[in-house]
Amino acid sequence: MELGTLLLIIVVPGVILYIWYAKLISRRNAAREALSSIDVQLKKRHDLLPNILKLAGRFMTHEKDLLEGLTALRARVDAGYDPSDPAAVQAHLTAGQELQSGMARFFAVAENYPELRSAETITKAQDNFTEAEAHISAARRFYNAAVTDLNNAVEIFPGSMIAGWAKVKPMPFWEMEDTSHRAAVNVDDYLK
């Protein structure tokens, strides 16, 4: 066998493996960047919550459990996590989703407090919160697209073998909670 042919047999597969490896790493980094973008948006929402809850606490004296629950959820979202651990990422995203659902309940309950609804500060805060949620939604779409690319590269052969060697793992999607099976929220249930 000629030296050129032997070199070709060794170099070409090596180059192909390196290109595939580089694509896996760049897709993992894109997914991590998208996750970081979500964290930035969650931080913005996180910073809005104390003022909203303090103001609401003045008017919503009967809603102490709801307000304390939101404060606890805020702390869970703010807790650190390992972005390279899919389970930790999933727990972080789930906490963010629970906080979003809790705030939706909060704003539904707040509708029964006319003095709270008429407060310009809470109206402005609610508008800012709605804007932050829109940004989170956009970041979630970007993240899920990056995760799709990564997971496809990790799960399809030969990427699955290369990913195992490189310790690149699939990342979880950030899926919205399925609300089709739930009944509509009755605000009166929260005011008893």
PDB file of C-alpha atoms in Angstrom:
ATOM      1  CA  MET A   1       0.000   0.000   0.000  1.00  0.00           C
ATOM      2  CA  GLU A   2       1.300   3.408  -0.895  1.00  0.00           C
ATOM      3  CA  LEU A   3       2.129   5.986   1.741  1.00  0.00           C
ATOM      4  CA  GLY A   4      -0.308   8.499   0.151  1.00  0.00           C
ATOM      5  CA  THR A   5      -3.189   6.020   0.251  1.00  0.00           C
ATOM      6  CA  LEU A   6      -2.381   5.047   3.827  1.00  0.00           C
ATOM      7  CA  LEU A   7      -2.235   8.703   4.822  1.00  0.00           C
ATOM      8  CA  LEU A   8      -5.567   9.323   3.069  1.00  0.00           C
ATOM      9  CA  ILE A   9      -7.179   6.411   4.933  1.00  0.00           C
ATOM     10  CA  ILE A  10      -6.005   7.827   8.276  1.00  0.00           C
ATOM     11  CA  VAL A  11      -6.310  11.591   7.704  1.00  0.00           C
ATOM     12  CA  VAL A  12      -9.758  11.781   6.052  1.00  0.00           C
ATOM     13  CA  PRO A  13     -11.632   9.956   8.848  1.00  0.00           C
ATOM     14  CA  GLY A  14      -9.668  11.974  11.424  1.00  0.00           C
ATOM     15  CA  VAL A  15     -10.700  15.228   9.762  1.00  0.00           C
ATOM     16  CA  ILE A  16     -14.332  14.081   9.552  1.00  0.00           C
ATOM     17  CA  LEU A  17     -14.328  13.114  13.247  1.00  0.00           C
ATOM     18  CA  TYR A  18     -12.801  16.468  14.186  1.00  0.00           C
ATOM     19  CA  ILE A  19     -15.399  18.402  12.158  1.00  0.00           C
ATOM     20  CA  TRP A  20     -18.222  16.423  13.793  1.00  0.00           C
ATOM     21  CA  TYR A  21     -16.686  17.005  17.236  1.00  0.00           C
ATOM     22  CA  ALA A  22     -16.357  20.735  16.547  1.00  0.00           C
ATOM     23  CA  LYS A  23     -20.023  20.887  15.479  1.00  0.00           C
ATOM     24  CA  LEU A  24     -21.110  19.119  18.669  1.00  0.00           C
ATOM     25  CA  ILE A  25     -19.146  21.509  20.854  1.00  0.00           C
ATOM     26  CA  SER A  26     -20.393  24.590  18.975  1.00  0.00           C
ATOM     27  CA  ARG A  27     -24.002  23.364  19.252  1.00  0.00           C
ATOM     28  CA  ARG A  28     -23.561  22.690  22.968  1.00  0.00           C
ATOM     29  CA  ASN A  29     -22.142  26.183  23.392  1.00  0.00           C
ATOM     30  CA  ALA A  30     -25.037  27.684  21.413  1.00  0.00           C
ATOM     31  CA  ALA A  31     -27.503  25.890  23.710  1.00  0.00           C
ATOM     32  CA  ARG A  32     -25.634  27.168  26.768  1.00  0.00           C
ATOM     33  CA  GLU A  33     -25.651  30.689  25.329  1.00  0.00           C
ATOM     34  CA  ALA A  34     -29.401  30.417  24.798  1.00  0.00           C
ATOM     35  CA  LEU A  35     -29.788  29.192  28.382  1.00  0.00           C
ATOM     36  CA  SER A  36     -27.774  32.181  29.539  1.00  0.00           C
ATOM     37  CA  SER A  37     -30.143  34.433  27.600  1.00  0.00           C
ATOM     38  CA  ILE A  38     -33.052  32.877  29.487  1.00  0.00           C
ATOM     39  CA  ASP A  39     -31.247  33.534  32.762  1.00  0.00           C
ATOM     40  CA  VAL A  40     -30.824  37.200  31.842  1.00  0.00           C
ATOM     41  CA  GLN A  41     -34.559  37.511  31.191  1.00  0.00           C
ATOM     42  CA  LEU A  42     -35.433  35.597  34.373  1.00  0.00           C
ATOM     43  CA  LYS A  43     -33.175  37.989  36.302  1.00  0.00           C
ATOM     44  CA  LYS A  44     -35.076  40.970  34.896  1.00  0.00           C
ATOM     45  CA  ARG A  45     -38.359  39.390  36.009  1.00  0.00           C
ATOM     46  CA  HIS A  46     -36.753  38.475  39.326  1.00  0.00           C
ATOM     47  CA  ASP A  47     -35.829  42.125  39.940  1.00  0.00           C
ATOM     48  CA  LEU A  48     -39.425  43.257  39.315  1.00  0.00           C
ATOM     49  CA  LEU A  49     -41.003  40.917  41.844  1.00  0.00           C
ATOM     50  CA  PRO A  50     -39.956  42.462  45.196  1.00  0.00           C
ATOM     51  CA  ASN A  51     -41.571  45.811  44.410  1.00  0.00           C
ATOM     52  CA  ILE A  52     -44.731  44.184  43.062  1.00  0.00           C
ATOM     53  CA  LEU A  53     -45.050  41.923  46.091  1.00  0.00           C
ATOM     54  CA  LYS A  54     -44.315  44.703  48.606  1.00  0.00           C
ATOM     55  CA  LEU A  55     -46.925  46.968  47.086  1.00  0.00           C
ATOM     56  CA  ALA A  56     -49.445  44.161  46.819  1.00  0.00           C
ATOM     57  CA  GLY A  57     -48.768  43.128  50.413  1.00  0.00           C
ATOM     58  CA  ARG A  58     -50.118  46.488  51.585  1.00  0.00           C
ATOM     59  CA  PHE A  59     -53.461  45.837  49.931  1.00  0.00           C
ATOM     60  CA  MET A  60     -53.728  42.041  49.855  1.00  0.00           C
ATOM     61  CA  THR A  61     -53.579  41.233  53.566  1.00  0.00           C
ATOM     62  CA  HIS A  62     -55.651  38.068  53.060  1.00  0.00           C
ATOM     63  CA  GLU A  63     -53.249  36.698  50.454  1.00  0.00           C
ATOM     64  CA  LYS A  64     -50.246  36.112  52.683  1.00  0.00           C
ATOM     65  CA  ASP A  65     -49.816  32.465  51.558  1.00  0.00           C
ATOM     66  CA  LEU A  66     -49.841  33.443  47.891  1.00  0.00           C
ATOM     67  CA  LEU A  67     -47.290  36.206  48.419  1.00  0.00           C
ATOM     68  CA  GLU A  68     -45.020  33.983  50.528  1.00  0.00           C
ATOM     69  CA  GLY A  69     -45.269  31.225  47.921  1.00  0.00           C
ATOM     70  CA  LEU A  70     -44.176  33.635  45.209  1.00  0.00           C
ATOM     71  CA  THR A  71     -41.250  34.775  47.332  1.00  0.00           C
ATOM     72  CA  ALA A  72     -40.166  31.149  47.812  1.00  0.00           C
ATOM     73  CA  LEU A  73     -40.473  30.455  44.080  1.00  0.00           C
ATOM     74  CA  ARG A  74     -38.408  33.563  43.342  1.00  0.00           C
ATOM     75  CA  ALA A  75     -35.656  32.220  45.598  1.00  0.00           C
ATOM     76  CA  ARG A  76     -35.727  28.823  43.815  1.00  0.00           C
ATOM     77  CA  VAL A  77     -35.371  30.495  40.417  1.00  0.00           C
ATOM     78  CA  ASP A  78     -32.512  32.615  41.728  1.00  0.00           C
ATOM     79  CA  ALA A  79     -30.625  29.623  43.149  1.00  0.00           C
ATOM     80  CA  GLY A  80     -27.475  28.634  41.310  1.00  0.00           C
ATOM     81  CA  TYR A  81     -27.334  25.550  39.102  1.00  0.00           C
ATOM     82  CA  ASP A  82     -24.863  23.695  36.885  1.00  0.00           C
ATOM     83  CA  PRO A  83     -25.631  24.487  33.214  1.00  0.00           C
ATOM     84  CA  SER A  84     -23.764  21.357  32.121  1.00  0.00           C
ATOM     85  CA  ASP A  85     -26.079  19.101  34.166  1.00  0.00           C
ATOM     86  CA  PRO A  86     -29.320  18.419  32.235  1.00  0.00           C
ATOM     87  CA  ALA A  87     -31.212  17.571  35.461  1.00  0.00           C
ATOM     88  CA  ALA A  88     -30.150  20.841  37.092  1.00  0.00           C
ATOM     89  CA  VAL A  89     -31.128  22.775  33.967  1.00  0.00           C
ATOM     90  CA  GLN A  90     -34.530  21.066  33.966  1.00  0.00           C
ATOM     91  CA  ALA A  91     -35.094  21.909  37.651  1.00  0.00           C
ATOM     92  CA  HIS A  92     -34.133  25.542  36.982  1.00  0.00           C
ATOM     93  CA  LEU A  93     -36.487  25.819  34.004  1.00  0.00           C
ATOM     94  CA  THR A  94     -39.310  24.134  35.935  1.00  0.00           C
ATOM     95  CA  ALA A  95     -38.920  26.623  38.799  1.00  0.00           C
ATOM     96  CA  GLY A  96     -39.109  29.485  36.283  1.00  0.00           C
ATOM     97  CA  GLN A  97     -42.300  28.031  34.837  1.00  0.00           C
ATOM     98  CA  GLU A  98     -43.836  27.628  38.300  1.00  0.00           C
ATOM     99  CA  LEU A  99     -43.022  31.248  39.101  1.00  0.00           C
ATOM    100  CA  GLN A 100     -44.664  32.375  35.866  1.00  0.00           C
ATOM    101  CA  SER A 101     -47.803  30.380  36.748  1.00  0.00           C
ATOM    102  CA  GLY A 102     -47.776  31.795  40.286  1.00  0.00           C
ATOM    103  CA  MET A 103     -47.571  35.341  38.978  1.00  0.00           C
ATOM    104  CA  ALA A 104     -50.497  34.673  36.638  1.00  0.00           C
ATOM    105  CA  ARG A 105     -52.514  33.551  39.695  1.00  0.00           C
ATOM    106  CA  PHE A 106     -51.314  36.625  41.598  1.00  0.00           C
ATOM    107  CA  PHE A 107     -52.482  39.034  38.892  1.00  0.00           C
ATOM    108  CA  ALA A 108     -55.821  37.193  38.669  1.00  0.00           C
ATOM    109  CA  VAL A 109     -56.328  37.571  42.428  1.00  0.00           C
ATOM    110  CA  ALA A 110     -55.188  41.206  42.298  1.00  0.00           C
ATOM    111  CA  GLU A 111     -58.158  41.958  40.045  1.00  0.00           C
ATOM    112  CA  ASN A 112     -60.403  41.703  43.142  1.00  0.00           C
ATOM    113  CA  TYR A 113     -58.602  44.579  44.861  1.00  0.00           C
ATOM    114  CA  PRO A 114     -59.819  47.833  43.265  1.00  0.00           C
ATOM    115  CA  GLU A 115     -57.371  49.966  45.254  1.00  0.00           C
ATOM    116  CA  LEU A 116     -54.513  47.783  43.984  1.00  0.00           C
ATOM    117  CA  ARG A 117     -55.739  47.870  40.384  1.00  0.00           C
ATOM    118  CA  SER A 118     -55.978  51.653  40.515  1.00  0.00           C
ATOM    119  CA  ALA A 119     -52.448  52.093  41.898  1.00  0.00           C
ATOM    120  CA  GLU A 120     -50.326  53.485  39.071  1.00  0.00           C
ATOM    121  CA  THR A 121     -47.232  51.769  40.422  1.00  0.00           C
ATOM    122  CA  ILE A 122     -48.774  48.294  40.274  1.00  0.00           C
ATOM    123  CA  THR A 123     -50.170  48.962  36.796  1.00  0.00           C
ATOM    124  CA  LYS A 124     -46.732  50.020  35.594  1.00  0.00           C
ATOM    125  CA  ALA A 125     -45.147  47.011  37.315  1.00  0.00           C
ATOM    126  CA  GLN A 126     -47.679  44.683  35.689  1.00  0.00           C
ATOM    127  CA  ASP A 127     -46.856  46.182  32.276  1.00  0.00           C
ATOM    128  CA  ASN A 128     -43.135  45.683  32.941  1.00  0.00           C
ATOM    129  CA  PHE A 129     -43.816  42.130  34.074  1.00  0.00           C
ATOM    130  CA  THR A 130     -45.808  41.402  30.912  1.00  0.00           C
ATOM    131  CA  GLU A 131     -42.944  42.771  28.825  1.00  0.00           C
ATOM    132  CA  ALA A 132     -40.451  40.608  30.726  1.00  0.00           C
ATOM    133  CA  GLU A 133     -42.635  37.547  30.092  1.00  0.00           C
ATOM    134  CA  ALA A 134     -42.631  38.322  26.358  1.00  0.00           C
ATOM    135  CA  HIS A 135     -38.825  38.479  26.416  1.00  0.00           C
ATOM    136  CA  ILE A 136     -38.679  35.190  28.331  1.00  0.00           C
ATOM    137  CA  SER A 137     -40.954  33.613  25.734  1.00  0.00           C
ATOM    138  CA  ALA A 138     -38.645  34.759  22.919  1.00  0.00           C
ATOM    139  CA  ALA A 139     -35.598  33.473  24.819  1.00  0.00           C
ATOM    140  CA  ARG A 140     -37.384  30.142  25.356  1.00  0.00           C
ATOM    141  CA  ARG A 141     -37.965  29.775  21.589  1.00  0.00           C
ATOM    142  CA  PHE A 142     -34.284  30.545  20.900  1.00  0.00           C
ATOM    143  CA  TYR A 143     -33.181  28.076  23.590  1.00  0.00           C
ATOM    144  CA  ASN A 144     -35.449  25.281  22.350  1.00  0.00           C
ATOM    145  CA  ALA A 145     -34.188  25.761  18.772  1.00  0.00           C
ATOM    146  CA  ALA A 146     -30.569  25.518  19.970  1.00  0.00           C
ATOM    147  CA  VAL A 147     -31.411  22.456  22.085  1.00  0.00           C
ATOM    148  CA  THR A 148     -33.067  20.786  19.079  1.00  0.00           C
ATOM    149  CA  ASP A 149     -29.888  21.239  17.041  1.00  0.00           C
ATOM    150  CA  LEU A 150     -27.731  19.951  19.895  1.00  0.00           C
ATOM    151  CA  ASN A 151     -29.927  16.967  20.713  1.00  0.00           C
ATOM    152  CA  ASN A 152     -30.154  15.935  17.051  1.00  0.00           C
ATOM    153  CA  ALA A 153     -26.367  16.065  16.755  1.00  0.00           C
ATOM    154  CA  VAL A 154     -25.913  14.116  20.005  1.00  0.00           C
ATOM    155  CA  GLU A 155     -28.527  11.446  19.311  1.00  0.00           C
ATOM    156  CA  ILE A 156     -27.848  10.658  15.625  1.00  0.00           C
ATOM    157  CA  PHE A 157     -25.021   8.257  14.747  1.00  0.00           C
ATOM    158  CA  PRO A 158     -22.024   8.862  14.626  1.00  0.00           C
ATOM    159  CA  GLY A 159     -22.654  11.961  16.746  1.00  0.00           C
ATOM    160  CA  SER A 160     -23.864   9.734  19.562  1.00  0.00           C
ATOM    161  CA  MET A 161     -20.460   8.019  19.723  1.00  0.00           C
ATOM    162  CA  ILE A 162     -18.501  11.251  19.475  1.00  0.00           C
ATOM    163  CA  ALA A 163     -20.761  12.898  22.082  1.00  0.00           C
ATOM    164  CA  GLY A 164     -20.048  10.021  24.470  1.00  0.00           C
ATOM    165  CA  TRP A 165     -16.307  10.516  24.049  1.00  0.00           C
ATOM    166  CA  ALA A 166     -16.618  14.302  24.393  1.00  0.00           C
ATOM    167  CA  LYS A 167     -19.060  14.036  27.331  1.00  0.00           C
ATOM    168  CA  VAL A 168     -21.652  16.150  25.503  1.00  0.00           C
ATOM    169  CA  LYS A 169     -25.145  15.341  26.786  1.00  0.00           C
ATOM    170  CA  PRO A 170     -28.568  16.202  25.401  1.00  0.00           C
ATOM    171  CA  MET A 171     -30.191  19.157  27.134  1.00  0.00           C
ATOM    172  CA  PRO A 172     -33.837  19.378  28.225  1.00  0.00           C
ATOM    173  CA  PHE A 173     -36.387  21.441  26.343  1.00  0.00           C
ATOM    174  CA  TRP A 174     -38.224  24.189  28.185  1.00  0.00           C
ATOM    175  CA  GLU A 175     -41.789  23.182  27.568  1.00  0.00           C
ATOM    176  CA  MET A 176     -44.835  25.141  28.554  1.00  0.00           C
ATOM    177  CA  GLU A 177     -47.129  23.623  31.110  1.00  0.00           C
ATOM    178  CA  ASP A 178     -50.130  21.944  29.476  1.00  0.00           C
ATOM    179  CA  THR A 179     -53.087  23.940  30.740  1.00  0.00           C
ATOM    180  CA  SER A 180     -55.737  22.364  28.507  1.00  0.00           C
ATOM    181  CA  HIS A 181     -56.792  19.922  31.255  1.00  0.00           C
ATOM    182  CA  ARG A 182     -57.184  22.556  33.963  1.00  0.00           C
ATOM    183  CA  ALA A 183     -60.349  24.362  34.866  1.00  0.00           C
ATOM    184  CA  ALA A 184     -60.476  28.136  34.670  1.00  0.00           C
ATOM    185  CA  VAL A 185     -59.214  29.963  37.745  1.00  0.00           C
ATOM    186  CA  ASN A 186     -62.003  31.124  40.033  1.00  0.00           C
ATOM    187  CA  VAL A 187     -60.631  34.103  41.930  1.00  0.00           C
ATOM    188  CA  ASP A 188     -63.302  33.725  44.620  1.00  0.00           C
ATOM    189  CA  ASP A 189     -61.626  30.444  45.689  1.00  0.00           C
ATOM    190  CA  TYR A 190     -58.533  32.446  46.669  1.00  0.00           C
ATOM    191  CA  LEU A 191     -60.449  35.051  48.629  1.00  0.00           C
ATOM    192  CA  LYS A 192     -62.095  32.734  51.154  1.00  0.00           C
TER     193      LYS A 192
END
